Tab-separated table of C-alpha atoms in Angstrom:
chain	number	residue	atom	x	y	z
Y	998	UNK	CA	254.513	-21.217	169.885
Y	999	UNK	CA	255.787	-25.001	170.802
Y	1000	UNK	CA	258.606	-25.543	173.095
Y	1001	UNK	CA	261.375	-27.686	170.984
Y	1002	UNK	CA	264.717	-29.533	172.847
Y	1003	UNK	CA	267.126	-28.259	169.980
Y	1004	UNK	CA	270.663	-30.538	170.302
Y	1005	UNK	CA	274.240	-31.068	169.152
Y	1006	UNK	CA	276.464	-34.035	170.174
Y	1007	UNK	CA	279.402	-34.971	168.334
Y	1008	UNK	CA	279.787	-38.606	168.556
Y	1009	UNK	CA	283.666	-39.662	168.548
Y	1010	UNK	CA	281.783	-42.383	165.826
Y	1011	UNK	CA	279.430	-43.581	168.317
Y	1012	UNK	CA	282.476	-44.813	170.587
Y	1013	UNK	CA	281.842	-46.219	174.202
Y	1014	UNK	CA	283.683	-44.802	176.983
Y	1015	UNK	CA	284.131	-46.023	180.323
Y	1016	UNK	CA	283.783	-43.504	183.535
Y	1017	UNK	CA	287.721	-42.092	183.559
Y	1018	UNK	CA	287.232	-41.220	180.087
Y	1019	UNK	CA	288.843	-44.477	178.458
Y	1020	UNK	CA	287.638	-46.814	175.024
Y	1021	UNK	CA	285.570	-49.316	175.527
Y	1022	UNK	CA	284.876	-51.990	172.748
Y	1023	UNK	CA	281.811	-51.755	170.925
Y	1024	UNK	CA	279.320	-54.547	171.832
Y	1025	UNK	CA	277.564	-56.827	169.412
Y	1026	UNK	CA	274.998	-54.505	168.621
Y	1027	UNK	CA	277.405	-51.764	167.481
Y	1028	UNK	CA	274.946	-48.664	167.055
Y	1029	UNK	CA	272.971	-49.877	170.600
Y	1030	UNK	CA	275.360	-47.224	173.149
Y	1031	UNK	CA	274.549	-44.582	170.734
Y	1032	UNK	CA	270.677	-45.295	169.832
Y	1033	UNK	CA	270.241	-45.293	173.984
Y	1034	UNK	CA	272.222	-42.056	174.132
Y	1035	UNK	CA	270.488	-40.429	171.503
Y	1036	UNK	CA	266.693	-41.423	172.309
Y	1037	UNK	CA	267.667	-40.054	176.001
Y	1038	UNK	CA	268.027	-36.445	174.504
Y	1039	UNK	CA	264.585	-36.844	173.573
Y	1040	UNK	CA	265.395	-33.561	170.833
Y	1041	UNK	CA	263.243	-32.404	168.317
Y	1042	UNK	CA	266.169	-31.050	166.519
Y	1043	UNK	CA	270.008	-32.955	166.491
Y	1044	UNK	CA	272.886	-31.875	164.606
Y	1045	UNK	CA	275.143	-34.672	164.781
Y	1046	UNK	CA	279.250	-34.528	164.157
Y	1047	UNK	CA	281.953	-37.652	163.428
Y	1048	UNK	CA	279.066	-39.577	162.286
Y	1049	UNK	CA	280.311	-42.914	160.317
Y	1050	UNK	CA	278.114	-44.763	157.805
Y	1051	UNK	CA	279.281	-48.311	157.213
Y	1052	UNK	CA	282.721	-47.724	158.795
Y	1053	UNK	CA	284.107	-50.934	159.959
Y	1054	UNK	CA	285.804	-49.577	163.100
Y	1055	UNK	CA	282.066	-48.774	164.587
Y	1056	UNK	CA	280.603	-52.240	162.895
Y	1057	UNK	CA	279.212	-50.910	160.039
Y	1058	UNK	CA	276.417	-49.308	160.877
Y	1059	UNK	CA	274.467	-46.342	159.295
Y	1060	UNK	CA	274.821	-44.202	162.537
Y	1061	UNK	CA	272.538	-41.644	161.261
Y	1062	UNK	CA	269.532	-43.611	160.750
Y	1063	UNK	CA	270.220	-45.213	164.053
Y	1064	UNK	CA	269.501	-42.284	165.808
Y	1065	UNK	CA	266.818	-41.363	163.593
Y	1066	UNK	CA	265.008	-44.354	164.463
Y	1067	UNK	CA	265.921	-43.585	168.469
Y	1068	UNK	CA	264.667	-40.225	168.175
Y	1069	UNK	CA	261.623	-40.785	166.087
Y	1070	UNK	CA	262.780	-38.462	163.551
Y	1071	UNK	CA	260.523	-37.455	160.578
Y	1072	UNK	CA	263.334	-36.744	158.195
Y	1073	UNK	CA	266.372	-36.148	158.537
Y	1074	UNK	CA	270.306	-36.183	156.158
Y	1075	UNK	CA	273.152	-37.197	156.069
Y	1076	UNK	CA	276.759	-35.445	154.291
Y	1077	UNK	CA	279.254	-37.071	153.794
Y	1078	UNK	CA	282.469	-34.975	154.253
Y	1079	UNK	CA	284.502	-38.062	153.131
Y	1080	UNK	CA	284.051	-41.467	151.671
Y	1081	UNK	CA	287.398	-43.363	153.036
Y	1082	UNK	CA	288.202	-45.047	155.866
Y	1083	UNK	CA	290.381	-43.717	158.985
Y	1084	UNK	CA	293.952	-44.442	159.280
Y	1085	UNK	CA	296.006	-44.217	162.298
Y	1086	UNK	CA	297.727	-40.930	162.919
Y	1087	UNK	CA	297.671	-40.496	158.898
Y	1088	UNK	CA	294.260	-39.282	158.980
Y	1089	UNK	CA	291.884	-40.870	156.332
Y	1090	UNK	CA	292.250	-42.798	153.458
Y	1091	UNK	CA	290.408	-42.121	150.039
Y	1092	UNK	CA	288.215	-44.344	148.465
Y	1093	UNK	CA	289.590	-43.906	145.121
Y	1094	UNK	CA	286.093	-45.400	143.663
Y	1095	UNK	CA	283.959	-42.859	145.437
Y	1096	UNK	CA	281.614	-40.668	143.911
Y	1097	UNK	CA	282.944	-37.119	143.950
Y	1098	UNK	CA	281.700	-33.655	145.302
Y	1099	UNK	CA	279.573	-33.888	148.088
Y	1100	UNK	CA	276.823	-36.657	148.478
Y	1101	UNK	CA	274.333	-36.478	150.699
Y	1102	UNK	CA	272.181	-39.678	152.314
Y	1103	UNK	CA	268.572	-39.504	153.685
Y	1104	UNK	CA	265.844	-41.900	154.671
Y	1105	UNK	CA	265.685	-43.040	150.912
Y	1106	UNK	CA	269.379	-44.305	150.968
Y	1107	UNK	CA	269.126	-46.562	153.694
Y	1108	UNK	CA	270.733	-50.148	152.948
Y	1109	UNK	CA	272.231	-48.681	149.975
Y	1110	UNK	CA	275.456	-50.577	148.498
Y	1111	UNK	CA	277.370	-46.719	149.360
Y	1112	UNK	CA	281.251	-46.925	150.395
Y	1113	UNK	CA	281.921	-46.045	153.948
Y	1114	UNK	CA	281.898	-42.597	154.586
Y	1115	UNK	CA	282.142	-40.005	157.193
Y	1116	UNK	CA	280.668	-36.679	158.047
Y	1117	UNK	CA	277.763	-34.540	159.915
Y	1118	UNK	CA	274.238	-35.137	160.164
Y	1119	UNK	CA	270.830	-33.127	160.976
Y	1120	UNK	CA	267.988	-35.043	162.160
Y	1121	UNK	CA	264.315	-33.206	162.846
Y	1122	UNK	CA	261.037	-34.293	164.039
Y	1123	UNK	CA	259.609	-31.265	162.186
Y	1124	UNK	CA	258.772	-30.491	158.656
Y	1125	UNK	CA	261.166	-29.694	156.073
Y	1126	UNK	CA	260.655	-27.342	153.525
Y	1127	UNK	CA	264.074	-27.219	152.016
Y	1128	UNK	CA	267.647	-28.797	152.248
Y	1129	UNK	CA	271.019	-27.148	151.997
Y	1130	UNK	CA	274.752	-28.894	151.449
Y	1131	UNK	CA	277.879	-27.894	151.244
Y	1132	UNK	CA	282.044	-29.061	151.859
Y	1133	UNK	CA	284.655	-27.405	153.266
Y	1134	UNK	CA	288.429	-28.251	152.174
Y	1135	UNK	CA	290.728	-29.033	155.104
Y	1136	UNK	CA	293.233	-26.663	156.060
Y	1137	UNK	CA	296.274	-27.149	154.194
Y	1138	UNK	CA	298.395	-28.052	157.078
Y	1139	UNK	CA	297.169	-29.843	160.290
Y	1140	UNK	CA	298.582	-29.215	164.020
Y	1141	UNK	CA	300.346	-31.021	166.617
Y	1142	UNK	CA	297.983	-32.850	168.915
Y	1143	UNK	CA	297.107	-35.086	171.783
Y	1144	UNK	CA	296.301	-38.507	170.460
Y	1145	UNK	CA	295.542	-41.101	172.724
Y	1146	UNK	CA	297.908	-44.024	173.030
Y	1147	UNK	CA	300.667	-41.778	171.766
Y	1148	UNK	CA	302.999	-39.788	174.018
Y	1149	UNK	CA	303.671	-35.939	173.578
Y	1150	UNK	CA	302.318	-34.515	171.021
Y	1151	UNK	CA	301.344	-35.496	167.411
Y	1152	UNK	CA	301.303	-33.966	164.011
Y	1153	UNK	CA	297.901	-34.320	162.958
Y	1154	UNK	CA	295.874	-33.879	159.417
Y	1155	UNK	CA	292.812	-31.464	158.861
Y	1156	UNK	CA	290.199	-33.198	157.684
Y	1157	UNK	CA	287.070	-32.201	155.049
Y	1158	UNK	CA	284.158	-30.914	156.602
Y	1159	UNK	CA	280.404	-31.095	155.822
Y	1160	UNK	CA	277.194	-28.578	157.008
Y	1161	UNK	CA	273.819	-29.325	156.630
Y	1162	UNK	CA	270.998	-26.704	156.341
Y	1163	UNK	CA	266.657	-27.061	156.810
Y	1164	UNK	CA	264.065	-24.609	156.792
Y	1165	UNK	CA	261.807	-26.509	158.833
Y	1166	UNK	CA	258.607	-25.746	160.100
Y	1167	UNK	CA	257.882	-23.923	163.879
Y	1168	UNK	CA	254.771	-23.129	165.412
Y	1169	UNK	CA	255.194	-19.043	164.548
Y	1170	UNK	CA	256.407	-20.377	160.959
Y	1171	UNK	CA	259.652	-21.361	159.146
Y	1172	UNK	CA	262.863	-20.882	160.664
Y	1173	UNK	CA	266.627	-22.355	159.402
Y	1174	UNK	CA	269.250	-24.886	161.674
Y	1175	UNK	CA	272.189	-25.553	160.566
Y	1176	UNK	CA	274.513	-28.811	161.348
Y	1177	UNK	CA	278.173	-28.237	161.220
Y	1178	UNK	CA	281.584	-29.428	162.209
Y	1179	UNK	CA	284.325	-27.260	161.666
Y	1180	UNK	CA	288.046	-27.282	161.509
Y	1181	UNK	CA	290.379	-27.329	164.593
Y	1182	UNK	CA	292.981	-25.146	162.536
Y	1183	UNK	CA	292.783	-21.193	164.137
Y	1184	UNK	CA	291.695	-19.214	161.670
Y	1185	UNK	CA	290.315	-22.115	159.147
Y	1186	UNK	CA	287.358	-22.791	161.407
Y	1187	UNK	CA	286.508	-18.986	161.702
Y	1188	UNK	CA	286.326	-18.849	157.577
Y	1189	UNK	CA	284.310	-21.660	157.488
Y	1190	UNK	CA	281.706	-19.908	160.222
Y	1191	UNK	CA	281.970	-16.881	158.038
Y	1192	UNK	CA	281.301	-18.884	155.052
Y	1193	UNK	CA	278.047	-20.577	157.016
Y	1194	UNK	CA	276.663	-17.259	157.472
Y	1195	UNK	CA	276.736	-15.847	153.991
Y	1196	UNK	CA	275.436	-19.378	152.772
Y	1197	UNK	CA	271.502	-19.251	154.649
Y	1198	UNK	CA	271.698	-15.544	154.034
Y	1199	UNK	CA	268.751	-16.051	151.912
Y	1200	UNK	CA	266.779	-18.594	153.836
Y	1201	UNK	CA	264.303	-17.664	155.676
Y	1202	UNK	CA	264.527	-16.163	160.020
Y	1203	UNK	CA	265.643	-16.396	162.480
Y	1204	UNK	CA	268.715	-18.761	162.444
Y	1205	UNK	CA	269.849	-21.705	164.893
Y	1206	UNK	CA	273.435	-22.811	163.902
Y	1207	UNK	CA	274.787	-26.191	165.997
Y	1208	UNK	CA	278.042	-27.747	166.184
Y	1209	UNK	CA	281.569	-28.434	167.238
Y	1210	UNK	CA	283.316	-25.300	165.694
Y	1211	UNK	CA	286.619	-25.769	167.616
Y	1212	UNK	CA	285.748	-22.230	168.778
Y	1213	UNK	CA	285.461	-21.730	172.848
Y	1214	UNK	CA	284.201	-18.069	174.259
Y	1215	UNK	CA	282.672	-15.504	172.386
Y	1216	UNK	CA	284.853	-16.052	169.294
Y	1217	UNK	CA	282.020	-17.944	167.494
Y	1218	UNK	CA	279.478	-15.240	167.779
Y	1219	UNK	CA	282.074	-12.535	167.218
Y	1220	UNK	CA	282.865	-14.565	164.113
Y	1221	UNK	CA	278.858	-14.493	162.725
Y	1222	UNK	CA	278.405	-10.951	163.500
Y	1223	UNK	CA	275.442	-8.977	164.696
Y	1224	UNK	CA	272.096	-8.546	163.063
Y	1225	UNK	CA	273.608	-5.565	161.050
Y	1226	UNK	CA	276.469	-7.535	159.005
Y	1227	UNK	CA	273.384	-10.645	158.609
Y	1228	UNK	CA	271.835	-7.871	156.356
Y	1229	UNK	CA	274.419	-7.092	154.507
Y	1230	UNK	CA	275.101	-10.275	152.909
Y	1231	UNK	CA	271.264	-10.902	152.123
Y	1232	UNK	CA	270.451	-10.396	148.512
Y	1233	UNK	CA	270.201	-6.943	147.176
Y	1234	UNK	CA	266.197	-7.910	145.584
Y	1235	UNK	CA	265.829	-8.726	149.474
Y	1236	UNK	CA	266.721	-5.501	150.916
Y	1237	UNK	CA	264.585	-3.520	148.487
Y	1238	UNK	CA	261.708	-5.260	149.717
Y	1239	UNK	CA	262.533	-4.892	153.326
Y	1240	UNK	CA	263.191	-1.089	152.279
Y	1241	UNK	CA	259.931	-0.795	150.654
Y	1242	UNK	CA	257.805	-1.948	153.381
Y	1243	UNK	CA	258.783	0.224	155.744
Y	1244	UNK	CA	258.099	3.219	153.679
Y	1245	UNK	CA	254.432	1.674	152.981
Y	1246	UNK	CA	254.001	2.034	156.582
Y	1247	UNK	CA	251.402	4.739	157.574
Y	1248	UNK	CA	253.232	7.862	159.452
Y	1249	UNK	CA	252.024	7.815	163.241
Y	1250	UNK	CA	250.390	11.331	163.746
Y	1251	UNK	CA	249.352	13.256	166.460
Y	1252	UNK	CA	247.327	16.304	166.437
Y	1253	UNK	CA	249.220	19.789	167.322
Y	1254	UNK	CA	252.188	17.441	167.981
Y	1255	UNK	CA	255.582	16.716	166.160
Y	1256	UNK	CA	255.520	13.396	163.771
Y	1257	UNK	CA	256.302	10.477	165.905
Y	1258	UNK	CA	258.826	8.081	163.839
Y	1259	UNK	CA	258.180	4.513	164.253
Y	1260	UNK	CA	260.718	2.803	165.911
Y	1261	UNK	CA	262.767	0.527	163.345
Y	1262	UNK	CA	262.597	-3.209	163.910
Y	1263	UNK	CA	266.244	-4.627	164.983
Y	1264	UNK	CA	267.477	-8.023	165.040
Y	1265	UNK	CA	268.867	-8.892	167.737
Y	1266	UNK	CA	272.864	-10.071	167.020
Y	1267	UNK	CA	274.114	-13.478	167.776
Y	1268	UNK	CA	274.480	-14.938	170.735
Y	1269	UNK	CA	274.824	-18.185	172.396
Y	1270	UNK	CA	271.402	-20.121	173.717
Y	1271	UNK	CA	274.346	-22.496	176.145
Y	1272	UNK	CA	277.039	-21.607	177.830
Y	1273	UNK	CA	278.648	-24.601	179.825
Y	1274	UNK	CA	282.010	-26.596	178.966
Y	1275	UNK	CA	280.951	-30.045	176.752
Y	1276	UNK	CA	284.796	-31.543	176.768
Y	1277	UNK	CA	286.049	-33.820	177.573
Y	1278	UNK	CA	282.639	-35.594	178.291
Y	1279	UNK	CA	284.139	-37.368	182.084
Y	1280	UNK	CA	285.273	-33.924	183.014
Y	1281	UNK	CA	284.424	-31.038	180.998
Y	1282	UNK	CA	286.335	-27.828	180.930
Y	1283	UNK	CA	285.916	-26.338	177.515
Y	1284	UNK	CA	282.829	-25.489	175.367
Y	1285	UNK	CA	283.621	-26.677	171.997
Y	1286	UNK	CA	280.321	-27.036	171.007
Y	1287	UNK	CA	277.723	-24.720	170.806
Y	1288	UNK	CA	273.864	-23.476	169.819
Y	1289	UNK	CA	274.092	-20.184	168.411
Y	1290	UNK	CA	270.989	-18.147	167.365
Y	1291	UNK	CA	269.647	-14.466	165.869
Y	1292	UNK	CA	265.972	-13.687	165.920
Y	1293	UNK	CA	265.215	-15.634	169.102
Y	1294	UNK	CA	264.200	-13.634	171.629
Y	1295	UNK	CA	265.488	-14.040	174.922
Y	1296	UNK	CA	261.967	-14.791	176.543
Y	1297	UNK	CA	261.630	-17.964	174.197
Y	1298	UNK	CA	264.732	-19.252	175.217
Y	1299	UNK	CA	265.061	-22.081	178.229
Y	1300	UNK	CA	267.252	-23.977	180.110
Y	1301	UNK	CA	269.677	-26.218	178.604
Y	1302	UNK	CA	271.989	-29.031	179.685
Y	1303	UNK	CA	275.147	-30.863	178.382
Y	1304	UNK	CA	273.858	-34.528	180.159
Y	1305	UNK	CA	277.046	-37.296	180.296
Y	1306	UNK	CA	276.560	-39.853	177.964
Y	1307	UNK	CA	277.946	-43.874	177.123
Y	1308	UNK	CA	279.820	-42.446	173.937
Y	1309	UNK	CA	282.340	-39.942	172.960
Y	1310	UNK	CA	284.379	-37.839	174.202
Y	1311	UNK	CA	282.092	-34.699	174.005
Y	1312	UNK	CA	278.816	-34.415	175.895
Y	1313	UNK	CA	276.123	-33.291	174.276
Y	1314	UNK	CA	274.582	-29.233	174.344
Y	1315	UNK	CA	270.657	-29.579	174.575
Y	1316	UNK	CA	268.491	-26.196	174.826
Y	1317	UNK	CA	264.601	-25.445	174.965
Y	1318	UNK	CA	263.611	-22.852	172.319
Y	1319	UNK	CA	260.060	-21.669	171.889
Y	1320	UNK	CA	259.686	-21.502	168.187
């Protein structure tokens, strides 16, 4: 087994904060705060959320090959959730020219001639065997919120969302991580997790899911399920295998005594690998973001950290998993 730093940050776009928690402007070298962030995680695994690529309000730069580069990533994606740019209160604005359904960028795309775009990222210093995308629609209503520089409360947009899945390859084998951002509308978000779970229900075990889910407490890992509700959404050609093998297990007998039954193997259910607040980053109280596993065993799991950082307004989760 190898010990690997798995991460999530979401990056409020890479922006700089000073100590009380305020903007600061983004120096020359826009992507510089965030590449010096990122390279301090020193992860082997980083989902990343709010990432912009070629945005103008972060200085156009490709955020997610900036912190590829910091982190010495082998490979890594990035989906865009929208092409558009942001608009003040309104939300975003389309790009009526962009390409539609859900495009995803990778080291191959870099310097492309692409219209700015936003979204989530997964970066790996692992193999990858296999890449997964998909889009969520917003909610169809948005909620009132606190937006800095306005007073009371304002009525604010959901926006689309974007998760990334790779099988990538541990020291005991493959395994599947999953980058996602979800929705801050109740309810929305906890579809959306649902939806997550039936999507890698046929990619290969166990599971790491990362993110901001807008989801504090148990709720997120109430929301997945336990091992026993995984299984039921894996495909039916799946099950008969699983089935199969244990019958083509020799019975354990002992002379002049009753047949002793094999114990059945059990996944173990969800369950977070962090629990300590990530928001707001210059005094954290909640823990909107979160690394959620099943098949990890508790032994392989370490300490983990959420570290203050230059940028955003969420600190990032790091955790040591033995995989």
């Amino acid at each position: 087994m190898s010990q690997l730093r798995i991460a999530t940050f979401n990056l409020l776009h890479g922006q700089p904060l000073a100590p009380d928690g305020g903007p600061r402007p983004f120096p020359a070298a826009p992507d510089a705060p965030l590449a010096e962030a990122v390279a301090a995680l020193d992860a082997d695994v980083l989902a990343l959320q709010e990432v912009d690529r070629y945005q103008a309000r972060s200085g156009g730069a490709d955020q997610t090959a900036a912190a590829a580069k910091a982190m010495g990533a082998a490979d890594w994606r990035f989906a865009a959730a929208l092409h558009g740019r942001p608009a003040p209160v309104a939300g975003w604005l389309p790009d009526p020219a962009a390409p539609p359904g859900i495009q995803v960028y990778g080291p191959d795309e870099v310097g492309d001639d692409a219209p700015p775009s936003y979204g989530t990222a997964l970066l790996t210093r692992l193999p990858v065997r296999h890449w997964r995308a998909r889009r969520f629609a917003p909610a169809p209503f948005g909620l009132p919120l606190r937006v800095a520089g306005q007073r009371g409360l304002t009525p604010v947009p959901d926006e689309p969302r974007a998760a990334l899945a790779a099988v990538l390859e541990g020291g005991r084998g493959p395994f599947t991580v999953v980058a996602a951002h979800l929705s801050f509308v109740p309810g929305w978000n906890m579809a959306q997790l649902a939806a997550i779970r039936r999507w890698i229900a046929d990619l290969p075990q166990p599971y790491l899911v990362l993110g901001d889910f807008n989801l504090v407490g148990a709720v997120p890992r109430t929301v997945l399920g336990g091992a026993a509700a995984l299984e039921r959404t894996a495909p039916r050609t799946r099950v008969r295998e699983l089935r199969e093998a244990r019958r083509a297990r020799p019975a354990l007998v002992e002379p002049r005594r009753r047949r002793v039954r094999e114990p059945r193997a059990r996944l173990q259910g969800w369950r977070d690998l962090a629990r300590t607040p990530t928001y707001p980053s210059h005094r954290p109280t909640v823990q909107f973001d979160h690394v959620l596993a099943v098949g990890v065993p508790r032994a392989a799991v370490g300490p983990a950290a959420a570290p203050r950082t230059a940028v955003s307004d969420h600190r990032p989760l790091v955790v040591r998993v033995s995989l």
